[in-house]
CSV table of C-alpha atoms and ligand atoms in Angstrom, one decimal:
chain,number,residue,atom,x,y,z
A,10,UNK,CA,12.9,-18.0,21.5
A,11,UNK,CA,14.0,-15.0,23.2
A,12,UNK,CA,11.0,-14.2,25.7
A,13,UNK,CA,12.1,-10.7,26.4
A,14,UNK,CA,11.8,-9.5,22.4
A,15,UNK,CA,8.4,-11.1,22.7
A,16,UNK,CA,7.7,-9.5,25.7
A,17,UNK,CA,8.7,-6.5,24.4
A,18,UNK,CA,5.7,-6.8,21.6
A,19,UNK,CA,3.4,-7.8,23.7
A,20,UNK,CA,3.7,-4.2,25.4
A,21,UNK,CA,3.7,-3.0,21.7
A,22,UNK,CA,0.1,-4.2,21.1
A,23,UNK,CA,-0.9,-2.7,24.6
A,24,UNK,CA,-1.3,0.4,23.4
A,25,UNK,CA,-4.9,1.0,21.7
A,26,UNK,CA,-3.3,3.0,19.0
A,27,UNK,CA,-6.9,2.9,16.7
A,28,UNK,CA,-6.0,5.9,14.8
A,29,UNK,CA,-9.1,6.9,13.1
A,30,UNK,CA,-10.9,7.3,16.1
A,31,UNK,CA,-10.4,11.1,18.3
A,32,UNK,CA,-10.4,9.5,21.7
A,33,UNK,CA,-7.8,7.6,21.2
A,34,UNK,CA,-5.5,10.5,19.9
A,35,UNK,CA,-3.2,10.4,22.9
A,36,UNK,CA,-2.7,6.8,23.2
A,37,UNK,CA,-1.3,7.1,19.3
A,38,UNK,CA,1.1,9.6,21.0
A,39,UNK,CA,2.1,7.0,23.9
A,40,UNK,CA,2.5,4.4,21.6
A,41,UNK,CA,4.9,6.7,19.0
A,42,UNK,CA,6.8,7.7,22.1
A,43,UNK,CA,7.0,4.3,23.5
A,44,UNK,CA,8.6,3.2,20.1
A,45,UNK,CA,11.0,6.3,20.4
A,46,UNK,CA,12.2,5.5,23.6
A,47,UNK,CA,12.7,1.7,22.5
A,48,UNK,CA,14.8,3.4,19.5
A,49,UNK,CA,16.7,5.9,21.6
A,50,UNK,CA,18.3,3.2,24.2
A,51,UNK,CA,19.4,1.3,20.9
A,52,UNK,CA,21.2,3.6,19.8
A,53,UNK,CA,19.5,5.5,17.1
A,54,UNK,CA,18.9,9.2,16.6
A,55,UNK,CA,15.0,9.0,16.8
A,56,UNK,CA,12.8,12.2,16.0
A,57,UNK,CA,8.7,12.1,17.0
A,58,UNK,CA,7.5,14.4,14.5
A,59,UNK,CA,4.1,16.1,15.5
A,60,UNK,CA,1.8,16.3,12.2
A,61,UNK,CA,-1.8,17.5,11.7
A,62,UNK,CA,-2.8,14.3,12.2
A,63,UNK,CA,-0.6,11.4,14.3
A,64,UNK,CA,3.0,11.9,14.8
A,65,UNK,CA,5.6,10.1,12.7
A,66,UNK,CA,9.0,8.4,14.1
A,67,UNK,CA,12.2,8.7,12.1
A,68,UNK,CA,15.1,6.7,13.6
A,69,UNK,CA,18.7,6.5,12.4
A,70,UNK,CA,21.8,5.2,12.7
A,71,UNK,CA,25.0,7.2,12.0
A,72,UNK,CA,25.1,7.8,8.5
A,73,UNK,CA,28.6,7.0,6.4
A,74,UNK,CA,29.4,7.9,2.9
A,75,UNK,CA,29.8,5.2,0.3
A,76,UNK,CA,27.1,3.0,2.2
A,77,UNK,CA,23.5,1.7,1.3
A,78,UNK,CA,20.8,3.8,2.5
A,79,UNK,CA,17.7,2.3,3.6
A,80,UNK,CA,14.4,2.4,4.7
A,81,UNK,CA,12.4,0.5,6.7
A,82,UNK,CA,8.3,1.8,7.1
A,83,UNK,CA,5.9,0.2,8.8
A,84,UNK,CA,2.6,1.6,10.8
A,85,UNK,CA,1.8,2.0,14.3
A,86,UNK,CA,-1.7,2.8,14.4
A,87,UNK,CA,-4.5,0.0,13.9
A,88,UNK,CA,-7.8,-0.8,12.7
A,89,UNK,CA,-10.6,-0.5,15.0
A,90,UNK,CA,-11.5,-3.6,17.1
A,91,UNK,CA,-15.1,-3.8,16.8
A,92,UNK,CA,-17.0,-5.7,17.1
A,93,UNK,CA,-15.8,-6.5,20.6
A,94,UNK,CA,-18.5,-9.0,21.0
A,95,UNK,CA,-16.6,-11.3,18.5
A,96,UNK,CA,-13.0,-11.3,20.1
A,97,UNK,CA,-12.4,-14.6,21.9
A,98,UNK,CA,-10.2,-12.9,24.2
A,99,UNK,CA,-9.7,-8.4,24.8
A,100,UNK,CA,-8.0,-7.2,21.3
A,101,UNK,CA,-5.6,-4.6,23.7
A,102,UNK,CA,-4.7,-7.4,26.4
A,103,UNK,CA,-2.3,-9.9,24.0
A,104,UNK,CA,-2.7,-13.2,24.4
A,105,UNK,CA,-0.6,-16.6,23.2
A,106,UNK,CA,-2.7,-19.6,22.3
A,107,UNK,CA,-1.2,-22.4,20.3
A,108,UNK,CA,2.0,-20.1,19.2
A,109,UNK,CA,0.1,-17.5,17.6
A,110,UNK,CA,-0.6,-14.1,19.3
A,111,UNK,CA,-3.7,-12.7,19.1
A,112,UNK,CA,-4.7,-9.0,20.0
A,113,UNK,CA,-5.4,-6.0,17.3
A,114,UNK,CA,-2.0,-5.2,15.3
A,115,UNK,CA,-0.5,-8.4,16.2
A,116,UNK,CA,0.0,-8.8,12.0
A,117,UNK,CA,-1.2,-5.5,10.9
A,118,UNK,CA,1.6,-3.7,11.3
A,119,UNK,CA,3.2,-4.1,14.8
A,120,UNK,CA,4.4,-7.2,15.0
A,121,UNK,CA,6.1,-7.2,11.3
A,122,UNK,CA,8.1,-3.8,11.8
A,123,UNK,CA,8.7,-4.6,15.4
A,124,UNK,CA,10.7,-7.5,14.6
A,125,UNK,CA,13.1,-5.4,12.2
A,126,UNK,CA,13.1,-3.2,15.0
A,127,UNK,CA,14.4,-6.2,17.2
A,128,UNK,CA,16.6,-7.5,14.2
A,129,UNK,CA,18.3,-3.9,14.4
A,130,UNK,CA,18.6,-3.9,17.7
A,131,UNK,CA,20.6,-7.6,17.9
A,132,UNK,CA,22.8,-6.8,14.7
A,133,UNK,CA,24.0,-3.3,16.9
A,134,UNK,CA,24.5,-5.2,19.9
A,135,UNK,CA,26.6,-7.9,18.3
A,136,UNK,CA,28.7,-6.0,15.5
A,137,UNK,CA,28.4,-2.3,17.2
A,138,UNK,CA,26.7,-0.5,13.8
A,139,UNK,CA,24.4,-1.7,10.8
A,140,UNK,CA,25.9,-2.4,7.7
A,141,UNK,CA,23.8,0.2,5.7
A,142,UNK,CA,22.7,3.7,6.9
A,143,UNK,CA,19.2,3.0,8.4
A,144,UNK,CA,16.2,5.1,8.4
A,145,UNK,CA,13.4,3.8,9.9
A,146,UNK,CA,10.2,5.7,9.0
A,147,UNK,CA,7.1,4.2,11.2
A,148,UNK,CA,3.5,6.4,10.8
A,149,UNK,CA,0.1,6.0,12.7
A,150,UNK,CA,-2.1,7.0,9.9
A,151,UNK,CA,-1.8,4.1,7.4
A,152,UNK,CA,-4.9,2.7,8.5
A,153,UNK,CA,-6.8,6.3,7.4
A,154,UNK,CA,-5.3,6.8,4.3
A,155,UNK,CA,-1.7,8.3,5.2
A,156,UNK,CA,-3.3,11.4,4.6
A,157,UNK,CA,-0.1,13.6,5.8
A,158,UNK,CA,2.7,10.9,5.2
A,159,UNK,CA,3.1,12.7,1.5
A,160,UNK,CA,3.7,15.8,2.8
A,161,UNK,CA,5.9,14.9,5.5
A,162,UNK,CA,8.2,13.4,3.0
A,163,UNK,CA,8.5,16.4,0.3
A,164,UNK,CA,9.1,18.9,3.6
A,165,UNK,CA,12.3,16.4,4.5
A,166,UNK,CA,13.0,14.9,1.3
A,167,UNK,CA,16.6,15.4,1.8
A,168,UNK,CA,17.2,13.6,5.2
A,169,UNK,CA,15.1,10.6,3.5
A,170,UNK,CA,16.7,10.5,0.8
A,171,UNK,CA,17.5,6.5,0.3
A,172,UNK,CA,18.2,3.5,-2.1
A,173,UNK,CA,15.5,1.7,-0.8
A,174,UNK,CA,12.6,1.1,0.6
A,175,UNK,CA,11.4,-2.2,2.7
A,176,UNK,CA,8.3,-2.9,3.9
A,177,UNK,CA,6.8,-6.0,6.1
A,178,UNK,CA,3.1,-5.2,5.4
A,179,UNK,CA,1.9,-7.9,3.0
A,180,UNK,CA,1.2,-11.5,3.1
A,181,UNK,CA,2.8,-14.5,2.8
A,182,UNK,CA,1.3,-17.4,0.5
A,183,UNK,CA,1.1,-20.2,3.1
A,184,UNK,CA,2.9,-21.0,6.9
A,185,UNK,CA,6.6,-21.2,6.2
A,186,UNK,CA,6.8,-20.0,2.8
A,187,UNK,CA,9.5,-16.9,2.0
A,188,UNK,CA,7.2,-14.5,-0.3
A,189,UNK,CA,8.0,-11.5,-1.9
A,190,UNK,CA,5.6,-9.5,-3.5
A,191,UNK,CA,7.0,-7.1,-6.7
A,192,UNK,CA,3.6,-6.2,-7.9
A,193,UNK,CA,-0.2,-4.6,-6.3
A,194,UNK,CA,-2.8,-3.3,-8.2
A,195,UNK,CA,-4.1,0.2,-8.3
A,196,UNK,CA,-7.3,1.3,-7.8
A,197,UNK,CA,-10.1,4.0,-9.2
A,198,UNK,CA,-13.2,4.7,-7.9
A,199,UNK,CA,-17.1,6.5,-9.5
A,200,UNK,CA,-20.4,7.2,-7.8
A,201,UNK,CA,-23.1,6.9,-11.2
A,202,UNK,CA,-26.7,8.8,-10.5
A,203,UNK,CA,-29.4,8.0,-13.2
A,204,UNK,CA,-31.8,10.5,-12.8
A,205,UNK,CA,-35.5,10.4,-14.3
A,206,UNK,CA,-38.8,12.0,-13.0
A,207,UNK,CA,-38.4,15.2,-10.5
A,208,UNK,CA,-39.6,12.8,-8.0
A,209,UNK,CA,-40.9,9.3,-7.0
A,210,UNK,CA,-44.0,9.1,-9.2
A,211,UNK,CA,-46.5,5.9,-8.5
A,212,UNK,CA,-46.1,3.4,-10.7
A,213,UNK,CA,-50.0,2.6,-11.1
A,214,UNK,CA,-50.3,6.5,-12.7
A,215,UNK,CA,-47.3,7.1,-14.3
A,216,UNK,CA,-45.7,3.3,-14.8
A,217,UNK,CA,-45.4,3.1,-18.5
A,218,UNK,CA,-44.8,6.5,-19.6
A,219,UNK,CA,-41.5,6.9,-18.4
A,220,UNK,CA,-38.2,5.4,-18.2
A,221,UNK,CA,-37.6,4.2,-14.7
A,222,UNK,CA,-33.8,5.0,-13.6
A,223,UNK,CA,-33.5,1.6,-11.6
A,224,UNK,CA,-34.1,-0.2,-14.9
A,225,UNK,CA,-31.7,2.2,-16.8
A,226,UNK,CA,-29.0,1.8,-13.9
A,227,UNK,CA,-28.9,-2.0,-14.2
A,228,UNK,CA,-29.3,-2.2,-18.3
A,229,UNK,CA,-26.3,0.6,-18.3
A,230,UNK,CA,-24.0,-1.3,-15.2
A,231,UNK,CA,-25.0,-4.9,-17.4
A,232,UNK,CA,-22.8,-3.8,-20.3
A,233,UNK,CA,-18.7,-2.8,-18.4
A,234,UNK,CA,-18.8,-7.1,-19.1
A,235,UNK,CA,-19.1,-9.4,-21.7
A,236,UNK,CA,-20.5,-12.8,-21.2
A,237,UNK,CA,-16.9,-14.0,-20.4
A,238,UNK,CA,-16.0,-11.9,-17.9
A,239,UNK,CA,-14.1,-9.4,-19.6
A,240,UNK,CA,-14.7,-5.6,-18.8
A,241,UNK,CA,-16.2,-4.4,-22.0
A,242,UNK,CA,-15.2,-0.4,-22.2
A,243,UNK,CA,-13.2,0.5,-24.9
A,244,UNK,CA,-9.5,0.7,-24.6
A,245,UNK,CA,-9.7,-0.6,-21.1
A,246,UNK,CA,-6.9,-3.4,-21.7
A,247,UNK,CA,-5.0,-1.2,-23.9
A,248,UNK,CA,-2.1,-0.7,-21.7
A,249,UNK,CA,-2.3,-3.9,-19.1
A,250,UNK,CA,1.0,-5.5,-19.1
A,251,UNK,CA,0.5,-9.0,-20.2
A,252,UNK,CA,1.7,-12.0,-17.8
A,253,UNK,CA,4.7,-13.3,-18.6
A,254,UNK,CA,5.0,-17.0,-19.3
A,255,UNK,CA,7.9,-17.4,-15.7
A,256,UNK,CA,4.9,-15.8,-14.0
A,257,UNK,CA,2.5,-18.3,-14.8
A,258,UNK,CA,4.9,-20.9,-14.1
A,259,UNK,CA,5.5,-19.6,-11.2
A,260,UNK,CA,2.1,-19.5,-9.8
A,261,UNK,CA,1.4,-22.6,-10.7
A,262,UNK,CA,3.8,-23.6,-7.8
A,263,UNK,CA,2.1,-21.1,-5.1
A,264,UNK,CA,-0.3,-23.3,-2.5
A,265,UNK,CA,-2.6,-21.7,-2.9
A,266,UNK,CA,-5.1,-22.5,-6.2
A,267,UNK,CA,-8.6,-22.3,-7.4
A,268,UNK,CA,-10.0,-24.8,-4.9
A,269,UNK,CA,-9.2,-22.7,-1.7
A,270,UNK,CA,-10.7,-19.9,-3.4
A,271,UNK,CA,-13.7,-21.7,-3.5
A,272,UNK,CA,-13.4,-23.0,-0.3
A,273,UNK,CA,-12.1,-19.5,1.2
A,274,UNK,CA,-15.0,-17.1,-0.5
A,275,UNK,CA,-17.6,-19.9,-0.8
A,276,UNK,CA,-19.0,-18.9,-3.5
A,277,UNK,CA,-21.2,-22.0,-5.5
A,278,UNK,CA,-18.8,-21.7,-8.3
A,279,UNK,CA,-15.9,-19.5,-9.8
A,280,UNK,CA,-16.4,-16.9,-11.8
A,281,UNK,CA,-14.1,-14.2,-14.1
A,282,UNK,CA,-12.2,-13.3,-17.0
A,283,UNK,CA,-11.8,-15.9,-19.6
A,284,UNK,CA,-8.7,-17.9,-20.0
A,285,UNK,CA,-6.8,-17.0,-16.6
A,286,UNK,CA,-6.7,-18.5,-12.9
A,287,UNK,CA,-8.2,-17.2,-9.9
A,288,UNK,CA,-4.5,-16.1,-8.9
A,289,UNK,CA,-4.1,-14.3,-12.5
A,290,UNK,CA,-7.1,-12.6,-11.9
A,291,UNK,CA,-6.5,-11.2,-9.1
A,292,UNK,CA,-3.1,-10.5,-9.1
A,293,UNK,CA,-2.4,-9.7,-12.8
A,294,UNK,CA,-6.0,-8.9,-14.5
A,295,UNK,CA,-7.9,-5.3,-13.7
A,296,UNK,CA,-11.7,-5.6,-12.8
A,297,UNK,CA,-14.5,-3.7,-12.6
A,298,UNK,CA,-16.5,-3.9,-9.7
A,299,UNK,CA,-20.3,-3.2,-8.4
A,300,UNK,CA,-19.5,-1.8,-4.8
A,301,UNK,CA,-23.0,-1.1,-4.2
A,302,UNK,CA,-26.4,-0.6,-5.3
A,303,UNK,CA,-29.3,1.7,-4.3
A,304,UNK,CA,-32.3,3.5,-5.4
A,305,UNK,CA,-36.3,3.2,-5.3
A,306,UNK,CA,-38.3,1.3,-1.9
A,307,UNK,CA,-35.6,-0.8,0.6
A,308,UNK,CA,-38.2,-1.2,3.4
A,309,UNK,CA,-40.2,-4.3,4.6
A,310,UNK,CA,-43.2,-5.2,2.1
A,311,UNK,CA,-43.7,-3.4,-1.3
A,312,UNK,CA,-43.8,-0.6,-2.4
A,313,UNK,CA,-45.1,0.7,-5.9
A,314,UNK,CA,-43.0,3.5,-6.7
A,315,UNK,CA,-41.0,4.6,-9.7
A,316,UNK,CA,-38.1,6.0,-8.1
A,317,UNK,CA,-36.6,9.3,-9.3
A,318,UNK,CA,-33.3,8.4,-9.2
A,319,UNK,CA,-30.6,5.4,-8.9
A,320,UNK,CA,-27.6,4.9,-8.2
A,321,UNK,CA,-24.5,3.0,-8.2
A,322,UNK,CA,-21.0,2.7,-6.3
A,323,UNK,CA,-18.1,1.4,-9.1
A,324,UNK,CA,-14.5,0.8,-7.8
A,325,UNK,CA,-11.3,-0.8,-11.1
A,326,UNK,CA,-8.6,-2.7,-9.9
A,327,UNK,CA,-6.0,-1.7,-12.3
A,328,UNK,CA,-2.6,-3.6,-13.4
A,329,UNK,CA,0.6,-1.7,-14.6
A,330,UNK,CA,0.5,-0.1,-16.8
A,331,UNK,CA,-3.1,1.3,-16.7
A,332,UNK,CA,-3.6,4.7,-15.7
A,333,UNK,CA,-6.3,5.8,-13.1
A,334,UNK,CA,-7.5,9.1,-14.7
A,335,UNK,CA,-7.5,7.6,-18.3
A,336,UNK,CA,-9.3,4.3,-17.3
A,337,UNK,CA,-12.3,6.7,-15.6
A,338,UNK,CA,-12.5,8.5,-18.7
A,339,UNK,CA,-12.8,5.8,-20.7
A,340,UNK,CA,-15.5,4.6,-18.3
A,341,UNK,CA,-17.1,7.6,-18.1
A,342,UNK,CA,-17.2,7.6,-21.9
A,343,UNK,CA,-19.1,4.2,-21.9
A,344,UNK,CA,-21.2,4.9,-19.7
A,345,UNK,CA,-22.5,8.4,-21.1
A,346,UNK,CA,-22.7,6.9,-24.8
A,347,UNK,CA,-24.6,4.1,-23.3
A,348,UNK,CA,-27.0,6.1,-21.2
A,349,UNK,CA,-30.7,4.9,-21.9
A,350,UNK,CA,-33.4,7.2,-23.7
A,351,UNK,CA,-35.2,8.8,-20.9
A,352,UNK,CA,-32.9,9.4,-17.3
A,353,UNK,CA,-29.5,11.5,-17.5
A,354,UNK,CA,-26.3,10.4,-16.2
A,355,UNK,CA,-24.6,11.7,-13.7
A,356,UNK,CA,-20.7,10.6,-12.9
A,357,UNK,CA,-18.5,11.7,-10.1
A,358,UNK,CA,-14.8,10.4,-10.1
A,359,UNK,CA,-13.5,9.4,-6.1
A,360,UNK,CA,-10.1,8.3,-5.2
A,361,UNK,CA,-7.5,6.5,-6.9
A,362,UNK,CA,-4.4,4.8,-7.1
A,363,UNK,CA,-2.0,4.0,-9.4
A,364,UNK,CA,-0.5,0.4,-10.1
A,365,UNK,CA,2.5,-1.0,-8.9
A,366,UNK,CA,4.9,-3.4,-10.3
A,367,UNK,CA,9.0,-3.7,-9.5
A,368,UNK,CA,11.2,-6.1,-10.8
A,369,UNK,CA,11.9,-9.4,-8.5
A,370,UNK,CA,14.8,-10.1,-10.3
A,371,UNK,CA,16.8,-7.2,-9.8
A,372,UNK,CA,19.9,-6.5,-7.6
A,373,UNK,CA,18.0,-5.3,-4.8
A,374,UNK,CA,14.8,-7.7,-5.1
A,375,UNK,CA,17.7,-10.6,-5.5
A,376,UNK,CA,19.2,-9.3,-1.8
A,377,UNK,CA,15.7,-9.3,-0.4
A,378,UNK,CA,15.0,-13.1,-1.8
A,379,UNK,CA,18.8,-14.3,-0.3
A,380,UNK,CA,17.1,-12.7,3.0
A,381,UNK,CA,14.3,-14.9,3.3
A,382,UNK,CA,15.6,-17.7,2.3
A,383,UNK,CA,18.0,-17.2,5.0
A,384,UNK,CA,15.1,-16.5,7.5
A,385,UNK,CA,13.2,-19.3,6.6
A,386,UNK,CA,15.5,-22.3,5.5
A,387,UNK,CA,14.6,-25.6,3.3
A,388,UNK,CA,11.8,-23.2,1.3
A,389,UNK,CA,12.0,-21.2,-2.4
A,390,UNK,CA,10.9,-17.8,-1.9
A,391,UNK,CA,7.3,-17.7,-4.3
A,392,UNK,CA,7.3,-14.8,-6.2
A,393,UNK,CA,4.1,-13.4,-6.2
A,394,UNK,CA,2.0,-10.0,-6.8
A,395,UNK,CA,-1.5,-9.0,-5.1
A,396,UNK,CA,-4.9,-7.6,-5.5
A,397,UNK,CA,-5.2,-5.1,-3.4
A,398,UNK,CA,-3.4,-1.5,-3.1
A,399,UNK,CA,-0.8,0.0,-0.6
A,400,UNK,CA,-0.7,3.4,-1.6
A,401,UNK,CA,2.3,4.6,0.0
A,402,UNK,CA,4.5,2.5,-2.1
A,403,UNK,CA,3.6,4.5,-5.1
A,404,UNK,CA,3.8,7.9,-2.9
A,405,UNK,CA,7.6,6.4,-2.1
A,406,UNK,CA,8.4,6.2,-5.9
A,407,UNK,CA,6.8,9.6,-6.7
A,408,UNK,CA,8.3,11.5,-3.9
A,409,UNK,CA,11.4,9.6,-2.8
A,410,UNK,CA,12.2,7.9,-6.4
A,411,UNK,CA,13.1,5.0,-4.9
A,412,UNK,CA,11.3,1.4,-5.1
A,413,UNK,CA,10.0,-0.7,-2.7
A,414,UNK,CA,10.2,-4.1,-1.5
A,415,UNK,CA,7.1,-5.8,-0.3
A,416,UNK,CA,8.5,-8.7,2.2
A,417,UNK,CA,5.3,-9.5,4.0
A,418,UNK,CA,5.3,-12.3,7.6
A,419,UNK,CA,1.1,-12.4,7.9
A,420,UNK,CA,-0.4,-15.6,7.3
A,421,UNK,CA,-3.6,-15.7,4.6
A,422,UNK,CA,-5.4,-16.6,8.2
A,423,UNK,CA,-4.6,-13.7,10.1
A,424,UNK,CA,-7.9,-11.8,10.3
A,425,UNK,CA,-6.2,-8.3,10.0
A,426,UNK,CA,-8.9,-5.8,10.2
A,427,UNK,CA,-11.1,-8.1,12.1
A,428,UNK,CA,-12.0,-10.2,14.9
A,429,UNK,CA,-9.0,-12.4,16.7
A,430,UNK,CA,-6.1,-10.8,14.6
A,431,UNK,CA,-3.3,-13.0,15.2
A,432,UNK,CA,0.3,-13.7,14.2
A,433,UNK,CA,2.6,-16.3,15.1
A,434,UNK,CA,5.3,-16.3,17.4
A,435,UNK,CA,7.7,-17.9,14.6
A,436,UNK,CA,7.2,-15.9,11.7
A,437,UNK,CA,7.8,-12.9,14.8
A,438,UNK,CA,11.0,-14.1,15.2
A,439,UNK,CA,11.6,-15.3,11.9
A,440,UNK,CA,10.8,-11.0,11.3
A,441,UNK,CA,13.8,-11.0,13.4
A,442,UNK,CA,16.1,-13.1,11.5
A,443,UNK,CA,15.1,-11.5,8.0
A,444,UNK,CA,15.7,-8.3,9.1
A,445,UNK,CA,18.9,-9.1,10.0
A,446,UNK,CA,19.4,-11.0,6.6
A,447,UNK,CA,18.2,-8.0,5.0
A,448,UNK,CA,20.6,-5.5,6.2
A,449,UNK,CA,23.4,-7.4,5.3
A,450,UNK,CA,22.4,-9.0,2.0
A,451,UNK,CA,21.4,-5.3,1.0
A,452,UNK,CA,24.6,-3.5,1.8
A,453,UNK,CA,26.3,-5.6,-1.4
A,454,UNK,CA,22.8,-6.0,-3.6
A,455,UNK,CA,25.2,-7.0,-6.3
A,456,UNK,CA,27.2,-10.0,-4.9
B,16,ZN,ZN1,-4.2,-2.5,7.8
C-alpha cells in the first residue's frame, strides 16, 4: 500500500464538489483545479474548460502517430450528502474503518478515476510515457444529467477524437471479482393525466353518473402486463435482442442469484417476466414501470370526493435493440385505444435514453478482460450487463463513434448516492494496477 496515493484521495473527497447544488459552485471549481494541478506536475497537458455549467478537465500526454488513442472519463462532482443525520462519520472529512473509506464520492466517481489517474502517474514515472496517446476527460455534471458534456464534445470533436473509451463507473458482482460490463439498458419516460368532471364533484351527488378518472387510471395502467409479467403493448418485444445461450451460462456462474435479491430488496416473494432469472430480468429483459401514483383525497381520514383528474408517472427500461421514441409510441398507442368510456387521456413523453450493448468479446473488450485479470489475480472476469442507464456512453458513440468499456471497482454494498458511501482501499489500489494493465494491454488490443 502506497499511503501517499491514498493520501492523495483522501484530499480528493475533501472537496464538497455536490454539483447540483449553487453554493457549492466554487468548490466544483477547486476541486477541477485541484485535479489539474495533480495532472500538470505528471506531466500532462491539462486544459480546465469553463462551461455553462461546471468546468471540464482534459489531460494529455504527448500524442504520436501510429499509437492507440484513448480515453479515460470519469466524474468529479457528487451526489448530495443528505441526510447528514444518517452518516456515521462527516461525508466531506474521509475516514478508514476496516479497509474501506467512507465519505461522499469515495466509489461514485473519485476514487475509481483517481486510481487510473495514479496508475498514469506510476506507468510515466517508471517507463517515461504511456504506451497509448491518453486523453483523460473528467466532468462535474454527471450527477445532473451531463447536461453540457454533449456539446462540449461536438465543439472539440477533433482533439477527442479516440479508439476508445474507458470508464470505471459501474459495479462489480461481488469483493474480488474482475467484471466487465458490455451492456445497460436504456430508458423512456410518460406522465398519463385521465381527466373526467371539470372539477372534484362529491361522490354522494354525483357518484354513479360518471366515470371516475382514479378508477379509469388503474383499469388503463392494469393492462401494459399480462398475468405473467410480460409488458402487454403491442410490438413492445419486437426488437429486444434475445439472450444468448453463453449469456445464460454465464450468469449462472455470477454470485449473485435470486436469493440475495430476495434478501437485498426484501420483498415477500419474487416477481416478473415469465421464464427468466432475476439477473435476466434486469439485465437483459425491458420493463414497464409504475413510478408513481396520484389523484383524488391523500390527507388524514376520508374524504368523499370524485376527483377530476388522475394521474400516473411511467418510466421502460429498454434492451438493445428497442428504440425509445418507437416504444412510447407504441405505449401511447395502448394506452389511447384502451382509454375507458367517460375521462380523456392525456400523455406527455419525458426523457429518454437509448440502450447499450458492445461486444465483450472483441479485440478491445478482450484487452480490457487480460487487464483485470491482471489487477485482480486467481479470479475469471464475469461478464455481465446492468439495469440501469449511463447515458454518456451512448452520447460517446453518437458523437465520438467510438465504444465504450464499462470496467467498474464499486462493490454491490457501496451505498453510492446515499448514507456512508464507501470503497475499499484494495479495489483503490487494485484501480491502480488495472489501469496500468489497461494501458498496456490496449496499445496491442490484438495480441
Ligand atoms: Zn452517481
Amino acid at each position: 500500500m502506497n499511503q501517499r496515493q491514498l493520501d492523495e484521495y483522501l484530499d480528493y473527497l475533501r472537496f464538497p464538489s455536490v454539483s447540483t447544488d449553487p453554493a457549492h459552485k466554487n468548490d466544483l471549481v477547486e476541486c477541477a483545479e485541484w485535479l489539474a494541478a495533480k495532472l500538470r506536475a505528471m506531466g500532462l497537458a491539462t486544459v480546465v474548460h469553463p462551461t455553462a455549467g461546471h468546468p471540464i478537465v482534459v489531460a494529455k500526454n504527448e500524442h504520436r502517430p501510429g499509437r492507440r488513442t484513448v480515453m479515460i472519463y470519469g466524474h468529479y462532482d457528487v451526489q448530495p450528502a443528505d441526510p447528514l443525520a444518517l452518516w456515521d462519520s462527516p461525508p466531506f472529512e474521509p475516514r478508514i474503518a476496516d479497509d474501506y473509506v467512507f465519505a461522499r464520492g469515495s466509489a461514485d466517481n473519485k476514487g475509481q478515476h483517481f486510481a487510473h489517474v495514479l496508475g498514469i502517474e506510476e506507468t510515466l514515472r517508471e517507463r517515461g510515457e504511456l504506451p497509448v496517446n491518453l486523453i483523460l476527460l473528467v466532468e462535474g455534471e454527471e450527477e445532473i444529467g451531463s447536461e453540457h458534456l454533449e456539446q462540449f464534445l461536438a465543439t472539440h470533436r477533433d482533439e477527442l477524437r479516440c479508439d476508445l473509451i474507458a470508464i470505471s463507473d459501474t459495479g462489480m458482482v461481488a469483493k474480488g471479482q474482475p467484471t466487465l460490463s458490455y451492456g445497460l439498458r436504456g430508458v423512456a419516460a410518460m406522465e398519463l393525466r385521465v381527466k373526467g368532471p371539470a372539477s372534484d364533484l362529491h361522490s354522494g351527488i354525483y357518484g354513479g353518473a360518471v366515470m371516475n378518472p382514479a378508477t379509469a387510471l388503474v383499469r388503463l395502467l392494469a393492462t401494459l402486463h399480462d398475468d405473467e409479467g410480460r409488458v402487454a403493448v403491442s410490438g413492445f418485444y419486437d426488437t429486444v435482442l434475445p439472450l444468448e445461450k453463453w449469456e445464460r451460462d454465464a450468469w449462472q456462474q455470477v454470485p449473485f442469484g435470486d436469493a440475495d435479491f430476495l434478501n437485498v430488496t426484501g420483498a415477500p416473494e419474487l416477481f416478473g417476466e415469465a421464464g427468466y432469472t432475476s439477473l435476466e430480468r434486469t439485465w437483459a429483459r425491458p420493463t414497464a414501470e409504475i413510478n408513481g401514483i396520484g389523484g383524488g383525497f391523500q390527507g388524514v381520514g376520508s374524504k368523499t370526493v370524485l376527483p377530476s383528474e388522475a394521474f400516473a408517472k411511467l418510466t421502460f427500461r429498454l434492451v438493445p435493440n428497442q428504440q425509445p421514441d418507437d416504444i412510447l409510441a407504441k405505449v401511447r398507442a395502448h394506452l389511447q385505444a384502451r382509454c375507458p368510456r367517460g375521462v380523456r387521456v392525456e400523455i406527455d413523453c419525458g426523457h429518454s435514453g437509448e440502450p447499450y450493448v458492445t461486444d465483450p468479446n472483441s479485440p478491445s473488450s478482450m484487452a480490457a478482460r487480460r487487464a483485470l485479470q491482471q489487477a485482480f489475480p486467481g479470479k475469471d472476469v464475469a461478464l455481465i450487463r446492468e439495469g440501469g442507464s449511463i447515458p454518456i456512453v451512448n452520447t460517446f458513440k453518437r458523437v465520438l463513434g467510438v465504444e465504450t468499456l464499462l470496467l467498474g471497482l464499486a462493490l454491490p454494498d457501496c451505498r453510492a448516492h446515499a448514507p456512508n458511501e464507501n470503497f475499499p482501499v484494495e479495489n483503490f489500489f487494485a484501480g491502480v494496477r488495472l489501469n496500468r494493465a489497461l494501458l498496456n494491454e490496449l496499445a496491442h488490443p490484438t495480441q
